[in-house]
Short mmCIF file of C-alpha atoms in Angstrom, two decimals:
data_model
loop_
_atom_site.label_atom_id
_atom_site.label_comp_id
_atom_site.label_asym_id
_atom_site.label_seq_id
_atom_site.Cartn_x
_atom_site.Cartn_y
_atom_site.Cartn_z
CA MET A 210 -56.99 -5.35 60.21
CA THR A 211 -58.47 -2.89 62.70
CA THR A 212 -55.86 -0.18 62.19
CA HIS A 213 -56.20 0.35 58.46
CA ASP A 214 -58.70 1.99 56.13
CA LYS A 215 -60.74 -0.59 54.25
CA ILE A 216 -62.84 -0.93 51.11
CA LEU A 217 -65.70 -3.42 50.99
CA ILE A 218 -66.33 -5.08 47.62
CA VAL A 219 -69.85 -6.46 47.20
CA ASP A 220 -69.74 -9.37 44.76
CA PHE A 221 -72.52 -10.00 42.26
CA GLY A 222 -70.68 -12.88 40.59
CA SER A 223 -68.37 -11.25 38.05
CA GLN A 224 -65.50 -13.38 36.79
CA VAL A 225 -63.12 -10.49 37.45
CA THR A 226 -64.27 -9.31 40.87
CA GLN A 227 -60.93 -10.41 42.30
CA LEU A 228 -59.21 -7.90 40.07
CA ILE A 229 -61.05 -5.09 41.86
CA ALA A 230 -59.59 -6.23 45.16
CA ARG A 231 -56.14 -6.49 43.60
CA ARG A 232 -56.30 -2.96 42.20
CA VAL A 233 -57.44 -1.54 45.55
CA ARG A 234 -54.68 -3.34 47.43
CA GLU A 235 -52.13 -2.04 44.94
CA GLU A 236 -52.98 1.38 46.38
CA GLY A 237 -51.98 0.20 49.86
CA VAL A 238 -55.60 -0.10 50.94
CA TYR A 239 -56.98 -3.31 52.41
CA SER A 240 -60.04 -4.71 50.64
CA GLU A 241 -62.30 -7.71 51.05
CA ILE A 242 -64.81 -9.37 48.73
CA VAL A 243 -68.11 -10.62 50.13
CA PRO A 244 -71.23 -12.03 48.43
CA PHE A 245 -74.07 -9.48 48.27
CA THR A 246 -76.01 -11.75 50.64
CA LYS A 247 -73.43 -11.14 53.36
CA ALA A 248 -72.72 -7.48 52.70
CA GLU A 249 -74.62 -6.15 55.71
CA GLU A 250 -72.74 -8.18 58.31
CA ALA A 251 -69.43 -7.57 56.53
CA PHE A 252 -70.04 -3.81 56.52
CA ALA A 253 -70.71 -3.86 60.26
CA ALA A 254 -67.54 -5.88 60.91
CA MET A 255 -65.22 -3.97 58.57
CA ARG A 256 -66.55 -0.42 58.92
CA PRO A 257 -65.17 0.44 55.47
CA LYS A 258 -64.50 3.92 54.16
CA GLY A 259 -66.01 3.01 50.79
CA VAL A 260 -67.97 0.33 48.95
CA ILE A 261 -67.56 -1.05 45.43
CA LEU A 262 -70.37 -2.98 43.73
CA SER A 263 -68.96 -5.54 41.30
CA GLY A 264 -70.15 -6.67 37.91
CA GLY A 265 -72.16 -9.84 37.45
CA PRO A 266 -73.82 -12.14 34.92
CA ALA A 267 -77.45 -11.51 35.93
CA SER A 268 -79.91 -8.90 34.70
CA VAL A 269 -81.34 -6.43 37.20
CA LEU A 270 -84.61 -6.76 35.26
CA GLU A 271 -85.06 -10.40 36.23
CA PRO A 272 -87.29 -11.31 39.19
CA GLY A 273 -85.15 -11.87 42.26
CA ALA A 274 -82.06 -10.32 40.69
CA PRO A 275 -79.21 -9.74 43.17
CA LEU A 276 -79.14 -6.23 44.60
CA ALA A 277 -77.12 -4.38 47.20
CA PRO A 278 -78.57 -4.12 50.72
CA ALA A 279 -80.61 -0.91 50.78
CA PHE A 280 -78.89 0.35 53.94
CA LEU A 281 -75.63 0.83 52.02
CA TYR A 282 -77.07 3.83 50.20
CA ASP A 283 -77.80 5.49 53.54
CA ALA A 284 -74.54 4.53 55.25
CA GLY A 285 -72.79 7.80 54.37
CA VAL A 286 -69.84 6.21 52.57
CA PRO A 287 -68.84 6.58 48.89
CA ILE A 288 -70.10 3.88 46.52
CA LEU A 289 -68.74 2.88 43.11
CA GLY A 290 -70.83 0.57 40.91
CA ILE A 291 -69.08 -1.26 38.09
CA CYS A 292 -71.07 -2.63 35.13
CA TYR A 293 -73.87 -4.67 36.79
CA GLY A 294 -73.06 -2.72 39.96
CA GLU A 295 -73.91 0.52 38.16
CA GLN A 296 -77.17 -0.92 36.87
CA ALA A 297 -78.15 -2.24 40.31
CA MET A 298 -77.44 1.13 41.93
CA ALA A 299 -79.34 3.02 39.24
CA LYS A 300 -82.39 0.75 39.52
CA GLN A 301 -82.42 0.78 43.32
CA LEU A 302 -82.18 4.58 43.50
CA GLY A 303 -84.98 5.29 41.03
CA GLY A 304 -83.29 5.21 37.64
CA GLU A 305 -84.17 3.00 34.69
CA VAL A 306 -82.38 0.06 33.10
CA GLU A 307 -83.45 -1.41 29.80
CA ALA A 308 -82.71 -4.62 27.91
CA GLY A 309 -83.16 -5.29 24.23
CA HIS A 310 -80.16 -3.31 23.05
CA ALA A 311 -77.18 -4.82 21.33
CA GLY A 312 -74.80 -6.30 23.87
CA GLU A 313 -71.31 -4.91 24.03
CA PHE A 314 -68.40 -7.20 24.81
CA GLY A 315 -64.91 -5.93 24.17
CA GLY A 316 -63.11 -2.71 23.44
CA ALA A 317 -65.06 0.55 23.23
CA GLU A 318 -64.48 4.28 23.49
CA VAL A 319 -66.06 6.72 25.93
CA GLU A 320 -66.20 10.49 25.68
CA VAL A 321 -66.02 12.53 28.88
CA SER A 322 -68.83 15.10 28.99
CA ALA A 323 -68.28 16.70 32.42
CA ASP A 324 -65.81 17.00 35.28
CA SER A 325 -65.99 14.49 38.10
CA ALA A 326 -63.97 13.64 41.20
CA LEU A 327 -63.63 10.17 39.69
CA PHE A 328 -61.76 11.63 36.71
CA ASP A 329 -59.52 14.07 38.61
CA GLY A 330 -56.13 14.30 36.92
CA VAL A 331 -56.86 11.32 34.67
CA TRP A 332 -59.66 12.13 32.20
CA MET A 333 -60.56 15.52 30.73
CA PRO A 334 -63.94 16.72 29.42
CA GLY A 335 -64.20 16.57 25.64
CA GLU A 336 -61.60 13.81 25.33
CA LYS A 337 -62.16 10.17 24.32
CA TYR A 338 -60.64 7.16 26.08
CA PRO A 339 -60.51 3.38 25.45
CA VAL A 340 -62.37 1.10 27.87
CA TRP A 341 -63.50 -2.52 28.14
CA MET A 342 -67.24 -3.21 28.03
CA SER A 343 -69.11 -6.39 28.93
CA HIS A 344 -72.86 -5.87 29.21
CA GLY A 345 -76.26 -6.62 27.71
CA ASP A 346 -78.54 -4.25 29.65
CA ARG A 347 -77.78 -0.56 30.04
CA VAL A 348 -78.88 2.40 32.13
CA THR A 349 -81.22 4.67 30.20
CA LYS A 350 -82.36 7.07 32.94
CA VAL A 351 -80.21 8.20 35.85
CA PRO A 352 -81.61 8.48 39.38
CA GLU A 353 -82.35 11.85 40.95
CA GLY A 354 -79.16 13.64 41.99
CA PHE A 355 -77.01 11.89 39.36
CA LYS A 356 -75.67 13.29 36.12
CA VAL A 357 -74.09 11.62 33.11
CA VAL A 358 -70.38 12.45 32.98
CA ALA A 359 -69.26 10.16 30.14
CA THR A 360 -70.97 8.53 27.16
CA SER A 361 -70.27 5.95 24.47
CA PRO A 362 -72.09 5.17 21.22
CA ASN A 363 -73.62 1.95 22.58
CA ALA A 364 -73.96 3.07 26.21
CA PRO A 365 -75.09 6.71 26.37
CA VAL A 366 -74.94 6.46 30.18
CA ALA A 367 -71.36 5.19 30.39
CA VAL A 368 -70.44 6.93 33.67
CA ILE A 369 -72.79 8.50 36.20
CA ALA A 370 -71.98 10.59 39.26
CA ASP A 371 -73.76 11.99 42.29
CA GLU A 372 -70.96 14.17 43.66
CA GLY A 373 -72.98 15.16 46.72
CA ARG A 374 -73.44 11.62 48.00
CA ARG A 375 -70.17 10.49 46.38
CA PHE A 376 -71.92 7.77 44.35
CA TYR A 377 -70.44 6.77 40.99
CA GLY A 378 -71.19 4.14 38.35
CA THR A 379 -69.32 2.97 35.26
CA GLN A 380 -70.79 0.76 32.55
CA PHE A 381 -67.29 -0.45 31.66
CA HIS A 382 -64.84 -2.47 33.76
CA LEU A 383 -62.20 -0.32 35.44
CA GLU A 384 -60.41 -3.28 36.97
CA VAL A 385 -59.18 -4.99 33.79
CA MET A 386 -55.98 -4.12 31.97
CA HIS A 387 -57.97 -3.52 28.79
CA THR A 388 -59.19 -0.25 30.34
CA PRO A 389 -55.82 1.53 30.30
CA HIS A 390 -56.71 4.25 32.85
CA GLY A 391 -58.95 2.04 34.97
CA ALA A 392 -56.48 1.60 37.83
CA LEU A 393 -56.04 5.37 38.07
CA LEU A 394 -59.80 5.92 38.19
CA LEU A 395 -60.05 3.32 40.95
CA ARG A 396 -57.23 5.11 42.73
CA ASN A 397 -59.20 8.34 42.60
CA PHE A 398 -62.18 6.62 44.17
CA VAL A 399 -60.19 4.87 46.89
CA ARG A 400 -57.69 7.55 47.80
CA LYS A 401 -59.37 10.88 46.93
CA VAL A 402 -63.09 10.21 47.15
CA ALA A 403 -63.08 7.67 50.01
CA GLY A 404 -60.05 9.31 51.64
CA CYS A 405 -58.16 6.07 52.37
CA VAL A 406 -54.61 6.69 53.59
CA GLY A 407 -52.95 3.73 51.86
CA ASP A 408 -50.91 2.40 54.79
CA TRP A 409 -51.51 -1.32 54.27
CA SER A 410 -48.15 -2.99 53.53
CA MET A 411 -46.49 -6.39 53.85
CA LYS A 412 -44.55 -5.19 56.86
CA ALA A 413 -47.79 -4.16 58.55
CA PHE A 414 -49.41 -7.45 57.56
CA ARG A 415 -46.46 -9.42 58.93
CA ASP A 416 -46.60 -7.73 62.33
CA GLU A 417 -50.38 -8.07 62.59
CA ALA A 418 -50.42 -11.69 61.36
CA ILE A 419 -47.87 -12.69 63.99
CA GLN A 420 -50.01 -11.16 66.73
CA LYS A 421 -53.14 -12.87 65.38
CA VAL A 422 -51.41 -16.27 65.29
CA ARG A 423 -50.17 -15.86 68.86
CA ALA A 424 -53.63 -14.87 70.02
CA GLN A 425 -55.27 -17.83 68.25
CA VAL A 426 -52.73 -20.50 69.20
CA GLY A 427 -51.64 -19.51 72.67
CA SER A 428 -49.28 -22.16 74.02
CA ALA A 429 -50.67 -25.04 71.93
CA ARG A 430 -48.75 -27.14 69.41
CA VAL A 431 -49.21 -26.53 65.68
CA ILE A 432 -48.53 -28.84 62.73
CA CYS A 433 -47.92 -27.14 59.39
CA GLY A 434 -48.30 -29.14 56.19
CA LEU A 435 -45.48 -28.33 53.78
CA SER A 436 -46.20 -29.07 50.14
CA GLY A 437 -42.96 -27.74 48.67
CA GLY A 438 -44.74 -24.70 47.19
CA VAL A 439 -44.36 -21.02 47.97
CA ASP A 440 -47.58 -20.67 49.99
CA SER A 441 -46.92 -23.33 52.60
CA ALA A 442 -43.26 -22.29 52.87
CA VAL A 443 -44.16 -18.67 53.61
CA ALA A 444 -46.85 -19.79 56.06
CA ALA A 445 -44.33 -21.99 57.87
CA VAL A 446 -41.70 -19.25 58.22
CA LEU A 447 -44.31 -16.75 59.45
CA LEU A 448 -45.63 -19.27 61.98
CA HIS A 449 -42.15 -20.08 63.23
CA GLU A 450 -41.48 -16.39 63.76
CA ALA A 451 -44.72 -16.17 65.74
CA ILE A 452 -44.59 -19.29 67.92
CA GLY A 453 -41.11 -20.80 67.56
CA ASP A 454 -40.76 -24.44 68.61
CA GLN A 455 -44.49 -24.84 69.16
CA LEU A 456 -44.49 -25.43 65.41
CA THR A 457 -43.61 -28.70 63.72
CA CYS A 458 -43.64 -28.84 59.93
CA VAL A 459 -44.65 -32.07 58.24
CA PHE A 460 -43.36 -32.52 54.71
CA VAL A 461 -45.16 -35.35 52.93
CA ASP A 462 -43.26 -36.72 49.96
CA HIS A 463 -46.19 -38.18 48.05
CA GLY A 464 -44.19 -39.16 45.00
CA LEU A 465 -45.93 -36.55 42.84
CA LEU A 466 -43.26 -33.85 43.11
CA ARG A 467 -40.84 -32.52 40.55
CA ARG A 468 -37.31 -33.88 40.41
CA GLY A 469 -35.24 -32.93 43.43
CA GLU A 470 -38.17 -31.14 45.08
CA ALA A 471 -38.03 -33.08 48.35
CA LYS A 472 -34.33 -32.42 48.81
CA ARG A 473 -34.75 -28.68 48.15
CA VAL A 474 -37.52 -28.33 50.73
CA ILE A 475 -35.68 -30.29 53.42
CA THR A 476 -32.45 -28.36 52.84
CA LEU A 477 -34.19 -25.01 53.05
CA PHE A 478 -36.04 -25.69 56.29
CA ARG A 479 -33.49 -27.77 58.14
CA GLY A 480 -30.46 -25.88 56.92
CA SER A 481 -31.54 -22.26 56.62
CA TYR A 482 -34.36 -21.92 59.16
CA ASN A 483 -33.80 -24.68 61.70
CA ILE A 484 -37.55 -25.27 61.84
CA PRO A 485 -38.56 -28.63 63.36
CA LEU A 486 -39.38 -30.79 60.34
CA VAL A 487 -40.78 -34.29 59.96
CA HIS A 488 -40.15 -35.88 56.57
CA VAL A 489 -42.73 -38.53 55.69
CA ASN A 490 -41.96 -40.77 52.70
CA ALA A 491 -45.43 -41.81 51.56
CA ARG A 492 -44.78 -42.44 47.87
CA GLU A 493 -45.94 -46.04 47.87
CA GLU A 494 -49.08 -45.25 49.86
CA PHE A 495 -50.19 -42.42 47.54
CA LEU A 496 -49.50 -44.46 44.40
CA ARG A 497 -51.45 -47.36 45.90
CA GLN A 498 -54.49 -45.17 46.57
CA LEU A 499 -54.29 -43.57 43.12
CA ASP A 500 -53.90 -46.91 41.32
CA GLY A 501 -56.38 -47.11 38.46
CA VAL A 502 -57.94 -43.69 39.19
CA VAL A 503 -58.56 -41.65 36.05
CA ASP A 504 -60.93 -38.83 37.05
CA PRO A 505 -58.87 -35.72 38.01
CA GLU A 506 -61.37 -34.57 40.65
CA GLN A 507 -61.25 -37.98 42.31
CA LYS A 508 -57.46 -37.79 42.28
CA ARG A 509 -57.59 -34.48 44.13
CA LYS A 510 -59.96 -35.81 46.76
CA ILE A 511 -57.88 -38.94 47.33
CA ILE A 512 -54.74 -36.84 47.73
CA GLY A 513 -56.44 -34.40 50.10
CA LYS A 514 -57.75 -37.22 52.31
CA ALA A 515 -54.37 -38.97 52.34
CA PHE A 516 -52.68 -35.76 53.49
CA ILE A 517 -55.18 -35.41 56.34
CA ASP A 518 -54.62 -39.02 57.43
CA ILE A 519 -50.86 -38.48 57.57
CA PHE A 520 -51.13 -35.18 59.46
CA GLU A 521 -53.44 -36.84 61.97
CA ALA A 522 -51.00 -39.71 62.49
CA GLU A 523 -48.03 -37.36 62.90
CA ALA A 524 -49.94 -35.25 65.43
CA LYS A 525 -50.48 -38.36 67.57
CA LYS A 526 -46.77 -39.19 67.40
CA LEU A 527 -45.98 -35.72 68.75
CA GLY A 528 -48.29 -36.26 71.68
CA GLY A 529 -51.12 -34.31 70.13
CA ALA A 530 -51.50 -31.01 68.30
CA GLU A 531 -54.47 -28.69 68.56
CA PHE A 532 -53.91 -26.81 65.32
CA LEU A 533 -53.15 -27.66 61.67
CA ALA A 534 -51.69 -24.84 59.59
CA GLN A 535 -51.90 -24.60 55.81
CA GLY A 536 -51.17 -22.05 53.12
CA THR A 537 -54.74 -21.15 52.16
CA LEU A 538 -54.83 -17.97 50.05
CA TYR A 539 -57.58 -15.42 49.53
CA PRO A 540 -58.52 -16.76 46.06
CA ASP A 541 -59.09 -20.18 47.68
CA VAL A 542 -61.49 -18.57 50.12
CA ILE A 543 -63.32 -16.57 47.45
CA GLU A 544 -63.67 -19.57 45.15
CA SER A 545 -65.14 -21.67 47.98
CA VAL A 546 -68.24 -19.46 48.13
CA SER A 547 -70.35 -18.20 45.24
CA ALA A 548 -71.75 -14.71 44.92
CA THR A 549 -75.03 -16.02 46.29
CA GLY A 550 -73.33 -17.21 49.45
CA GLY A 551 -73.49 -20.92 48.67
CA PRO A 552 -70.86 -23.41 47.53
CA SER A 553 -69.08 -22.38 44.37
CA VAL A 554 -67.61 -24.55 41.64
CA THR A 555 -64.84 -26.51 43.32
CA ILE A 556 -61.48 -25.16 42.24
CA LYS A 557 -59.20 -26.62 44.90
CA SER A 558 -60.82 -29.68 46.42
CA HIS A 559 -57.48 -30.77 47.88
CA HIS A 560 -57.67 -27.72 50.17
CA ASN A 561 -59.70 -27.76 53.40
CA VAL A 562 -61.06 -24.24 53.04
CA GLY A 563 -64.29 -25.12 54.76
CA GLY A 564 -62.65 -26.81 57.75
CA LEU A 565 -61.21 -30.15 58.83
CA PRO A 566 -62.98 -33.47 59.47
CA GLU A 567 -64.51 -33.51 62.96
CA ARG A 568 -62.63 -36.68 63.92
CA MET A 569 -59.34 -34.77 63.75
CA ASN A 570 -60.28 -32.59 66.72
CA MET A 571 -57.98 -29.88 65.34
CA THR A 572 -58.50 -26.27 64.27
CA LEU A 573 -57.14 -24.70 61.11
CA VAL A 574 -54.56 -21.91 61.23
CA GLU A 575 -54.43 -20.02 57.94
CA PRO A 576 -52.14 -16.99 58.30
CA LEU A 577 -52.17 -16.19 54.55
CA ARG A 578 -55.94 -16.39 54.17
CA GLU A 579 -56.23 -12.67 53.34
CA LEU A 580 -53.48 -12.56 50.68
CA PHE A 581 -53.27 -12.96 46.92
CA LYS A 582 -50.41 -14.92 45.35
CA ASP A 583 -48.14 -11.99 44.57
CA GLU A 584 -48.76 -10.62 48.07
CA VAL A 585 -47.56 -13.95 49.49
CA ARG A 586 -44.36 -13.56 47.48
CA ALA A 587 -43.91 -10.05 48.87
CA LEU A 588 -44.46 -11.38 52.39
CA GLY A 589 -41.92 -14.14 51.75
CA ARG A 590 -39.32 -11.54 50.82
CA GLU A 591 -40.27 -9.51 53.90
CA LEU A 592 -39.61 -12.66 55.97
CA GLY A 593 -36.23 -13.21 54.32
CA LEU A 594 -37.01 -16.24 52.17
CA PRO A 595 -34.52 -16.49 49.27
CA ASP A 596 -35.85 -15.14 45.99
CA VAL A 597 -34.96 -18.37 44.20
CA PHE A 598 -37.64 -19.98 46.37
CA VAL A 599 -40.16 -17.12 46.61
CA GLY A 600 -40.04 -16.49 42.87
CA ARG A 601 -40.83 -20.06 41.88
CA HIS A 602 -43.73 -20.80 39.59
CA PRO A 603 -46.92 -22.02 41.31
CA PHE A 604 -47.08 -25.79 41.79
CA PRO A 605 -50.47 -27.32 42.71
CA GLY A 606 -50.97 -29.43 45.81
CA PRO A 607 -51.88 -32.58 43.81
CA GLY A 608 -48.57 -32.13 41.99
CA LEU A 609 -47.96 -34.27 38.95
CA ALA A 610 -51.17 -36.23 39.54
CA ILE A 611 -53.18 -33.72 37.55
CA ARG A 612 -50.38 -33.22 35.00
CA CYS A 613 -50.52 -36.89 34.18
CA PRO A 614 -54.07 -37.28 32.80
CA GLY A 615 -55.45 -40.77 32.95
CA GLU A 616 -54.05 -43.59 35.05
CA ILE A 617 -50.97 -42.81 37.13
CA THR A 618 -48.01 -45.20 37.26
CA ALA A 619 -44.49 -44.86 38.63
CA GLU A 620 -43.13 -45.20 35.09
CA LYS A 621 -45.31 -42.42 33.70
CA LEU A 622 -44.42 -40.11 36.60
CA GLU A 623 -40.71 -40.64 35.98
CA ILE A 624 -41.12 -39.84 32.28
CA LEU A 625 -43.03 -36.69 33.19
CA ARG A 626 -40.47 -35.60 35.80
CA TYR A 627 -37.61 -35.89 33.35
CA ALA A 628 -39.44 -34.07 30.54
CA ASP A 629 -40.55 -31.33 32.94
CA GLU A 630 -37.01 -30.89 34.27
CA ILE A 631 -35.60 -30.44 30.77
CA TYR A 632 -38.33 -27.94 29.86
CA ILE A 633 -37.76 -25.78 32.95
CA GLU A 634 -34.00 -26.04 32.51
CA GLU A 635 -34.25 -24.72 28.95
CA ILE A 636 -36.51 -21.87 30.12
CA ARG A 637 -33.93 -20.87 32.72
CA ARG A 638 -31.06 -21.12 30.23
CA ALA A 639 -32.94 -18.79 27.89
CA GLY A 640 -33.42 -16.27 30.74
CA LEU A 641 -37.22 -16.51 30.45
CA TYR A 642 -38.19 -17.99 33.82
CA ASP A 643 -39.12 -14.69 35.48
CA ASP A 644 -41.07 -13.55 32.39
CA ILE A 645 -43.41 -16.53 32.72
CA TRP A 646 -46.05 -16.92 35.42
CA GLN A 647 -46.06 -20.70 35.22
CA ALA A 648 -44.61 -23.37 32.97
CA PHE A 649 -44.90 -27.13 33.13
CA ALA A 650 -45.03 -30.32 31.10
CA VAL A 651 -48.00 -32.67 30.81
CA LEU A 652 -47.80 -36.33 29.87
CA LEU A 653 -50.79 -36.94 27.61
CA PRO A 654 -52.68 -40.23 27.96
CA VAL A 655 -52.02 -41.21 24.33
CA LYS A 656 -49.25 -42.88 22.40
CA THR A 657 -48.25 -42.15 18.82
CA VAL A 658 -46.26 -43.95 16.14
CA GLY A 659 -42.95 -42.33 15.32
CA VAL A 660 -39.66 -43.03 13.61
CA MET A 661 -36.34 -42.61 15.41
CA GLY A 662 -33.28 -43.54 13.39
CA ASP A 663 -34.05 -46.72 11.49
CA GLY A 664 -36.81 -47.97 13.75
CA ARG A 665 -40.42 -47.27 14.62
CA THR A 666 -41.49 -46.15 18.05
CA TYR A 667 -44.81 -46.21 19.86
CA ASP A 668 -44.43 -43.78 22.75
CA TYR A 669 -46.09 -40.98 24.72
CA VAL A 670 -46.80 -37.39 23.74
CA VAL A 671 -45.64 -34.57 26.03
CA ALA A 672 -47.45 -31.22 26.00
CA LEU A 673 -45.65 -28.07 27.14
CA ARG A 674 -47.53 -25.17 28.67
CA ALA A 675 -46.35 -21.69 29.62
CA VAL A 676 -48.58 -18.77 30.55
CA THR A 677 -48.07 -15.11 31.33
CA SER A 678 -50.08 -13.12 33.84
CA THR A 679 -49.80 -9.86 35.71
CA ASP A 680 -52.41 -10.56 38.36
CA GLY A 681 -52.84 -14.32 38.56
CA MET A 682 -56.47 -14.07 37.45
CA THR A 683 -56.26 -14.16 33.67
CA ALA A 684 -53.50 -15.36 31.37
CA ASP A 685 -52.30 -15.81 27.84
CA PHE A 686 -49.92 -18.43 26.50
CA TYR A 687 -46.28 -17.39 26.38
CA HIS A 688 -45.13 -16.65 22.84
CA PHE A 689 -41.95 -18.71 22.57
CA ASP A 690 -39.97 -18.41 19.37
CA MET A 691 -39.70 -21.57 17.30
CA LYS A 692 -35.98 -21.95 17.98
CA PHE A 693 -36.66 -22.33 21.69
CA LEU A 694 -39.48 -24.82 21.16
CA ALA A 695 -37.38 -26.82 18.72
CA ARG A 696 -34.49 -26.94 21.19
CA ALA A 697 -36.66 -28.01 24.13
CA ALA A 698 -38.61 -30.57 22.09
CA THR A 699 -35.46 -32.09 20.61
CA ARG A 700 -33.89 -32.53 24.04
CA ILE A 701 -37.01 -34.15 25.46
CA ILE A 702 -37.38 -36.58 22.55
CA ASN A 703 -33.68 -37.48 22.55
CA GLU A 704 -33.19 -37.73 26.31
CA VAL A 705 -36.48 -39.00 27.72
CA LYS A 706 -37.10 -42.64 27.00
CA GLY A 707 -40.78 -43.21 26.30
CA VAL A 708 -41.51 -39.91 24.48
CA ASN A 709 -41.56 -39.50 20.71
CA ARG A 710 -43.60 -36.34 20.23
CA VAL A 711 -43.83 -32.90 21.86
CA VAL A 712 -46.61 -30.33 21.35
CA TYR A 713 -47.03 -26.78 22.69
CA ASP A 714 -50.32 -25.88 24.38
CA VAL A 715 -51.45 -22.40 23.29
CA THR A 716 -54.66 -22.32 25.34
CA SER A 717 -55.28 -19.01 27.10
CA LYS A 718 -56.59 -18.93 30.66
CA PRO A 719 -60.01 -17.27 30.95
CA PRO A 720 -61.00 -14.97 33.80
CA GLY A 721 -62.50 -16.40 36.92
CA THR A 722 -60.39 -19.50 37.51
CA ILE A 723 -57.51 -19.58 39.93
CA GLU A 724 -55.23 -22.54 39.77
CA TRP A 725 -52.94 -23.11 36.81
CA GLU A 726 -53.46 -26.77 36.04
#
């Protein structure tokens, strides 16, 4: 990424920090998120044209509260502080932050009191605009050189600006959709204030990623683990374009896939791309290892280890391979490290984000490590992958194992596959597939008494989930009409032996989590 303008995002632990990076990248500007503890080394490596300080759950008034490295304020680049980031900047530069006021979480209205480069062409003095607040503390005195350029009833210092040093702070969150003009304000900061050109594109990424893979791999052999999902498929096609027959893809059929999934993957790669592919049928082995396992985290770890064992065995059969490629994405990387620089809550324990076991004597190749999910889809289209494949809903590495809570059996998996197939089929028939971020069925670990015809039944309950999202970070349940739900439920109950009840899951997805499970 040496040829493009960059923005460094210093993370203080906000649940929506990733949205800042997404908004910046939407402007064609490359951005990276780093914990505040690693900001100094990241700044030296990236040489960014601007810095954004994220929000966070802490209070700057607490002893040992996270702060930005002091050198940033003397680095000569523009800085934008968002929520906690504004408070940290204000405190560090001589302003005052106070607690004890009523917290503000949700919609609010700010009134612009003065012109600012941050508002150029978007907000006008004297006008009021809706924003999204999420704070307890608030700035009460601005540092020397700053002025207040927008206020709100509960946050009189809603936006501050030091136009000379190009430092700005907002008490509200610009990055969320609930601040309607937030993306445009961020654009002003990135493009006009920081002067970023906006030349980062999927075509540029493709060309640079190919060169990076060639430089890393040289003439060595690479094994790529195919899961059947979009990420590993795009990674495989990119790798093949970079190193050709040095690549061998290993598709492990672990028996936890959707109906027909194995056939679709094999057809695509052997028929359309002529990529060397090894198909490993390991259904019995995975089911054996998962026998009696109930805890979902343990399931993930068992599956991840089993994958590694198979890849290691296949590498030996090929005469050795020095590299293992996988479709790690940027959210996987971010979620593997907390804002304090230590291990975060494990989101994807079936991924090897931190590296491979030493006994493998292999190095990871992760060509998609810098991309978000929708960027991977764009790269897939750039590489010529068919849209019917690129546009598929996300499907987790552990597959149906974590959509079958409780003990896993071959019988339960077959019931789930059939119910899931009917559900997705009905979504496609209704023309709703592309309106939904992800949809899937879950076989609940309970049975209920029912009546079908003249007899009683004692069978499983299937839950249906569908969520919408624009950024892959937050979501709401999809609002099906009752006719659709009735049609899908009736088909599942009538056609899937072992199911006598269907429910619809209306749980929304909160900010800060990544995988739709």
